[in-house]
Amino acid sequence: INVDEDNVYFSSSDGILYDKTGEKLVRYPEGRKEKEFSGPEGVETIGIKAFYGNDFLRDVNFSEGLKIIDEHAFSGCQLENIKLPQSVEELCFSCFGYNNYIQKINIPKNTWYTYKPFRYSYNIQEVTMERSEIYNDFEDYVETDYFYLDYGAIIQKMRVPAVAKDQYLAFGFGQWEVESYDSGEDFEITFSGYKLDRANTIILAYRGND
C-alpha cells in the first residue's frame, strides 16, 4: 500500500497503511507473507480489521505506547505468539478472535477494558492476569474483567496476583472450564465445571448449562 505524501488523511510506511499522524495502523496487507511483525514506535491504535485474514503472520510484537487494539484487528489470523506491552488499555471485541494456534496469553496490568478479545480461539492453555483488582461494571454486565474468551473454553492454568486471588475466585470465570487456578503462592484450586471453596470441601456453584 503506497500513499501520496500530499494525502491529508493517510500515510504509508513499508507498504503498511497508517493514518496521517502515524498513530493508528489502519491496514496491513492481507497477502503479505512475513511471519513476524513488530509494531513501530508511535502507534497507539491498531484499527478495526487491520490485520484481518492474514494467514502468514505467526508472531506479533508491539512497542510501548500502544493503547487500543480495535475490533477484529487480528481476527482470522494464525498467530502463535502475542506480546502485549504494559501500555495496552483496551482489547476490543474479537481483536484476536479465530486464532487457533495461540496457547498462552498475558493480560497486562494496565488493561482495563476487554470484551471477548480471544473469541473462538479455543486452543489457549494458559492465561496470566497481571491486574491486582478486577474491573466490573454491573450496569453493563458484558463489560467485566473476565470476559476474555468465549463460552466453552477449557483453560489448563489461570495465574493471577496473590493479592487478588479472592476477587478472581469470587467471580468464578463460570463460562469456562478452568482446570487449575494458581495465584503464585501456596494457593491452587481445580475446577471441572463448578466452583469450590479454598479447602475443596464445599461446592459453591455449579454451571447451570451442564
CSV table of C-alpha atoms in Angstrom, one decimal:
chain,number,residue,atom,x,y,z
A,1,ILE,CA,0.0,0.0,0.0
A,2,ASN,CA,1.5,3.3,-1.1
A,3,VAL,CA,0.1,6.7,-0.2
A,4,ASP,CA,0.9,10.0,-1.9
A,5,GLU,CA,2.8,12.3,0.5
A,6,ASP,CA,0.2,15.0,-0.1
A,7,ASN,CA,-2.7,12.9,1.1
A,8,VAL,CA,-4.3,14.7,4.1
A,9,TYR,CA,-5.8,11.6,5.7
A,10,PHE,CA,-3.4,8.7,5.3
A,11,SER,CA,0.2,7.8,5.2
A,12,SER,CA,2.2,4.6,4.4
A,13,SER,CA,5.4,3.1,5.6
A,14,ASP,CA,7.0,-0.2,4.3
A,15,GLY,CA,3.8,-0.9,2.4
A,16,ILE,CA,1.5,-0.6,5.5
A,17,LEU,CA,-1.3,1.9,5.8
A,18,TYR,CA,-1.5,4.4,8.7
A,19,ASP,CA,-3.5,7.5,9.4
A,20,LYS,CA,-1.8,10.8,8.6
A,21,THR,CA,-0.2,11.1,12.1
A,22,GLY,CA,1.1,7.6,12.1
A,23,GLU,CA,-0.6,6.9,15.5
A,24,LYS,CA,-3.1,4.5,14.0
A,25,LEU,CA,-2.3,1.4,11.9
A,26,VAL,CA,-5.2,1.1,9.5
A,27,ARG,CA,-4.4,-1.8,7.3
A,28,TYR,CA,-1.7,-4.5,7.0
A,29,PRO,CA,-1.8,-6.2,3.5
A,30,GLU,CA,-3.7,-9.4,3.7
A,31,GLY,CA,-1.4,-11.2,1.3
A,32,ARG,CA,1.9,-10.1,2.9
A,33,LYS,CA,3.9,-13.2,3.7
A,34,GLU,CA,6.2,-12.2,6.6
A,35,LYS,CA,5.8,-14.4,9.6
A,36,GLU,CA,6.7,-11.8,12.2
A,37,PHE,CA,5.6,-8.2,12.7
A,38,SER,CA,7.0,-5.6,15.2
A,39,GLY,CA,4.8,-2.6,15.6
A,40,PRO,CA,6.7,0.7,15.1
A,41,GLU,CA,7.0,3.2,17.9
A,42,GLY,CA,4.4,5.9,18.0
A,43,VAL,CA,1.4,3.6,17.1
A,44,GLU,CA,-1.3,4.0,19.7
A,45,THR,CA,-4.2,2.1,18.0
A,46,ILE,CA,-4.5,-1.0,15.8
A,47,GLY,CA,-7.6,-0.3,13.7
A,48,ILE,CA,-10.7,-2.3,13.1
A,49,LYS,CA,-9.8,-5.4,11.0
A,50,ALA,CA,-6.3,-4.0,10.4
A,51,PHE,CA,-4.7,-7.5,10.0
A,52,TYR,CA,-7.9,-9.4,9.3
A,53,GLY,CA,-7.5,-12.6,7.4
A,54,ASN,CA,-3.7,-12.6,7.0
A,55,ASP,CA,-2.7,-16.3,7.1
A,56,PHE,CA,1.1,-15.8,7.2
A,57,LEU,CA,1.8,-13.9,10.4
A,58,ARG,CA,2.8,-16.1,13.4
A,59,ASP,CA,4.4,-13.6,15.9
A,60,VAL,CA,3.4,-10.0,16.7
A,61,ASN,CA,5.3,-7.7,19.0
A,62,PHE,CA,4.1,-4.2,19.9
A,63,SER,CA,6.1,-1.2,21.1
A,64,GLU,CA,5.3,0.5,24.4
A,65,GLY,CA,2.7,3.3,23.7
A,66,LEU,CA,0.2,1.1,22.1
A,67,LYS,CA,-3.2,1.7,23.9
A,68,ILE,CA,-6.0,0.2,21.8
A,69,ILE,CA,-6.4,-3.0,19.7
A,70,ASP,CA,-9.7,-2.4,18.0
A,71,GLU,CA,-12.4,-4.9,17.0
A,72,HIS,CA,-11.4,-7.9,14.8
A,73,ALA,CA,-7.9,-6.4,14.4
A,74,PHE,CA,-6.3,-9.8,14.1
A,75,SER,CA,-9.4,-12.0,13.6
A,76,GLY,CA,-8.9,-14.9,11.3
A,77,CYS,CA,-5.1,-14.8,11.5
A,78,GLN,CA,-2.9,-17.8,12.5
A,79,LEU,CA,-0.9,-16.2,15.3
A,80,GLU,CA,1.2,-18.3,17.7
A,81,ASN,CA,2.8,-15.7,19.9
A,82,ILE,CA,1.5,-12.3,21.1
A,83,LYS,CA,3.5,-9.9,23.2
A,84,LEU,CA,1.3,-7.1,24.6
A,85,PRO,CA,3.1,-4.1,26.2
A,86,GLN,CA,2.1,-2.7,29.5
A,87,SER,CA,0.7,0.4,27.9
A,88,VAL,CA,-2.3,-1.5,26.4
A,89,GLU,CA,-5.5,-0.3,27.9
A,90,GLU,CA,-8.3,-1.8,25.7
A,91,LEU,CA,-8.7,-5.1,24.0
A,92,CYS,CA,-11.8,-4.8,21.9
A,93,PHE,CA,-14.3,-7.3,20.7
A,94,SER,CA,-12.7,-10.4,19.0
A,95,CYS,CA,-9.5,-8.5,18.3
A,96,PHE,CA,-7.6,-11.8,18.4
A,97,GLY,CA,-10.6,-14.0,17.5
A,98,TYR,CA,-10.5,-17.2,15.5
A,99,ASN,CA,-6.8,-17.8,16.2
A,100,ASN,CA,-6.4,-21.5,16.8
A,101,TYR,CA,-2.7,-21.6,17.4
A,102,ILE,CA,-2.4,-19.2,20.4
A,103,GLN,CA,-1.7,-21.2,23.6
A,104,LYS,CA,-0.6,-18.7,26.1
A,105,ILE,CA,-1.8,-15.1,26.7
A,106,ASN,CA,-0.7,-12.5,29.2
A,107,ILE,CA,-3.1,-9.6,30.0
A,108,PRO,CA,-1.1,-6.5,31.2
A,109,LYS,CA,-1.9,-4.8,34.5
A,110,ASN,CA,-3.0,-1.6,32.8
A,111,THR,CA,-5.6,-3.2,30.6
A,112,TRP,CA,-8.9,-2.1,32.0
A,113,TYR,CA,-11.4,-2.8,29.2
A,114,THR,CA,-11.9,-6.1,27.4
A,115,TYR,CA,-14.8,-7.9,25.7
A,116,LYS,CA,-14.1,-11.4,24.4
A,117,PRO,CA,-10.8,-10.4,22.6
A,118,PHE,CA,-9.9,-14.1,22.2
A,119,ARG,CA,-13.3,-15.1,20.9
A,120,TYR,CA,-13.3,-18.6,19.3
A,121,SER,CA,-9.6,-19.1,20.0
A,122,TYR,CA,-10.1,-22.4,21.6
A,123,ASN,CA,-6.6,-23.7,22.0
A,124,ILE,CA,-5.5,-21.3,24.7
A,125,GLN,CA,-3.9,-23.3,27.5
A,126,GLU,CA,-2.7,-20.7,30.0
A,127,VAL,CA,-3.9,-17.2,30.9
A,128,THR,CA,-2.0,-14.8,33.1
A,129,MET,CA,-3.8,-11.8,34.5
A,130,GLU,CA,-1.4,-9.1,35.9
A,131,ARG,CA,-4.1,-6.8,37.3
A,132,SER,CA,-4.4,-6.8,41.1
A,133,GLU,CA,-8.0,-5.6,41.0
A,134,ILE,CA,-10.9,-6.8,38.9
A,135,TYR,CA,-12.9,-4.2,36.9
A,136,ASN,CA,-16.6,-4.8,37.0
A,137,ASP,CA,-19.4,-2.7,35.6
A,138,PHE,CA,-22.6,-4.2,36.9
A,139,GLU,CA,-24.8,-1.8,34.9
A,140,ASP,CA,-23.4,-3.3,31.7
A,141,TYR,CA,-22.7,-6.9,32.6
A,142,VAL,CA,-20.7,-7.8,29.5
A,143,GLU,CA,-18.0,-5.2,30.3
A,144,THR,CA,-16.3,-7.3,33.0
A,145,ASP,CA,-12.7,-8.1,33.5
A,146,TYR,CA,-13.2,-11.8,33.0
A,147,PHE,CA,-14.8,-11.8,29.5
A,148,TYR,CA,-11.5,-12.7,27.7
A,149,LEU,CA,-12.6,-15.9,26.0
A,150,ASP,CA,-15.8,-17.3,24.7
A,151,TYR,CA,-18.1,-19.9,26.3
A,152,GLY,CA,-16.7,-23.4,26.2
A,153,ALA,CA,-13.0,-22.6,26.5
A,154,ILE,CA,-11.0,-25.1,28.5
A,155,ILE,CA,-8.1,-23.5,30.3
A,156,GLN,CA,-5.4,-25.6,32.0
A,157,LYS,CA,-3.9,-22.9,34.1
A,158,MET,CA,-5.1,-19.5,35.3
A,159,ARG,CA,-2.5,-17.2,37.0
A,160,VAL,CA,-3.4,-14.1,39.0
A,161,PRO,CA,-1.6,-11.9,41.5
A,162,ALA,CA,-1.7,-13.3,45.0
A,163,VAL,CA,-3.3,-10.2,46.4
A,164,ALA,CA,-6.2,-10.5,44.0
A,165,LYS,CA,-6.9,-14.3,44.4
A,166,ASP,CA,-10.1,-13.8,46.4
A,167,GLN,CA,-11.5,-11.3,43.9
A,168,TYR,CA,-10.9,-13.5,40.9
A,169,LEU,CA,-12.4,-16.5,42.7
A,170,ALA,CA,-15.5,-14.5,43.7
A,171,PHE,CA,-16.4,-14.1,40.0
A,172,GLY,CA,-15.5,-17.6,39.2
A,173,PHE,CA,-14.9,-17.5,35.4
A,174,GLY,CA,-18.0,-19.6,35.2
A,175,GLN,CA,-18.3,-19.6,31.4
A,176,TRP,CA,-15.0,-21.5,31.1
A,177,GLU,CA,-13.6,-24.7,32.4
A,178,VAL,CA,-10.5,-23.8,34.5
A,179,GLU,CA,-8.6,-26.9,35.3
A,180,SER,CA,-6.0,-25.3,37.6
A,181,TYR,CA,-6.0,-21.9,39.3
A,182,ASP,CA,-2.8,-20.5,40.7
A,183,SER,CA,-2.0,-17.2,42.5
A,184,GLY,CA,1.7,-17.7,42.7
A,185,GLU,CA,1.8,-18.6,46.4
A,186,ASP,CA,0.6,-21.8,48.0
A,187,PHE,CA,-2.8,-21.3,46.5
A,188,GLU,CA,-4.2,-23.6,43.8
A,189,ILE,CA,-7.6,-24.8,43.1
A,190,THR,CA,-9.1,-27.1,40.4
A,191,PHE,CA,-12.3,-26.6,38.5
A,192,SER,CA,-14.4,-29.0,36.5
A,193,GLY,CA,-17.4,-27.0,35.7
A,194,TYR,CA,-18.1,-26.0,39.3
A,195,LYS,CA,-16.5,-23.8,42.0
A,196,LEU,CA,-15.2,-25.0,45.3
A,197,ASP,CA,-14.1,-23.2,48.5
A,198,ARG,CA,-10.4,-22.9,49.2
A,199,ALA,CA,-10.4,-26.1,51.2
A,200,ASN,CA,-12.0,-28.0,48.4
A,201,THR,CA,-14.7,-29.2,50.8
A,202,ILE,CA,-17.7,-27.1,49.7
A,203,ILE,CA,-19.3,-26.8,46.3
A,204,LEU,CA,-20.2,-23.2,46.0
A,205,ALA,CA,-21.6,-23.1,42.5
A,206,TYR,CA,-22.5,-25.4,39.6
A,207,ARG,CA,-22.8,-24.4,36.0
A,208,GLY,CA,-26.5,-24.3,35.0
A,209,ASN,CA,-25.8,-25.2,31.4
A,210,ASP,CA,-24.4,-28.6,32.5
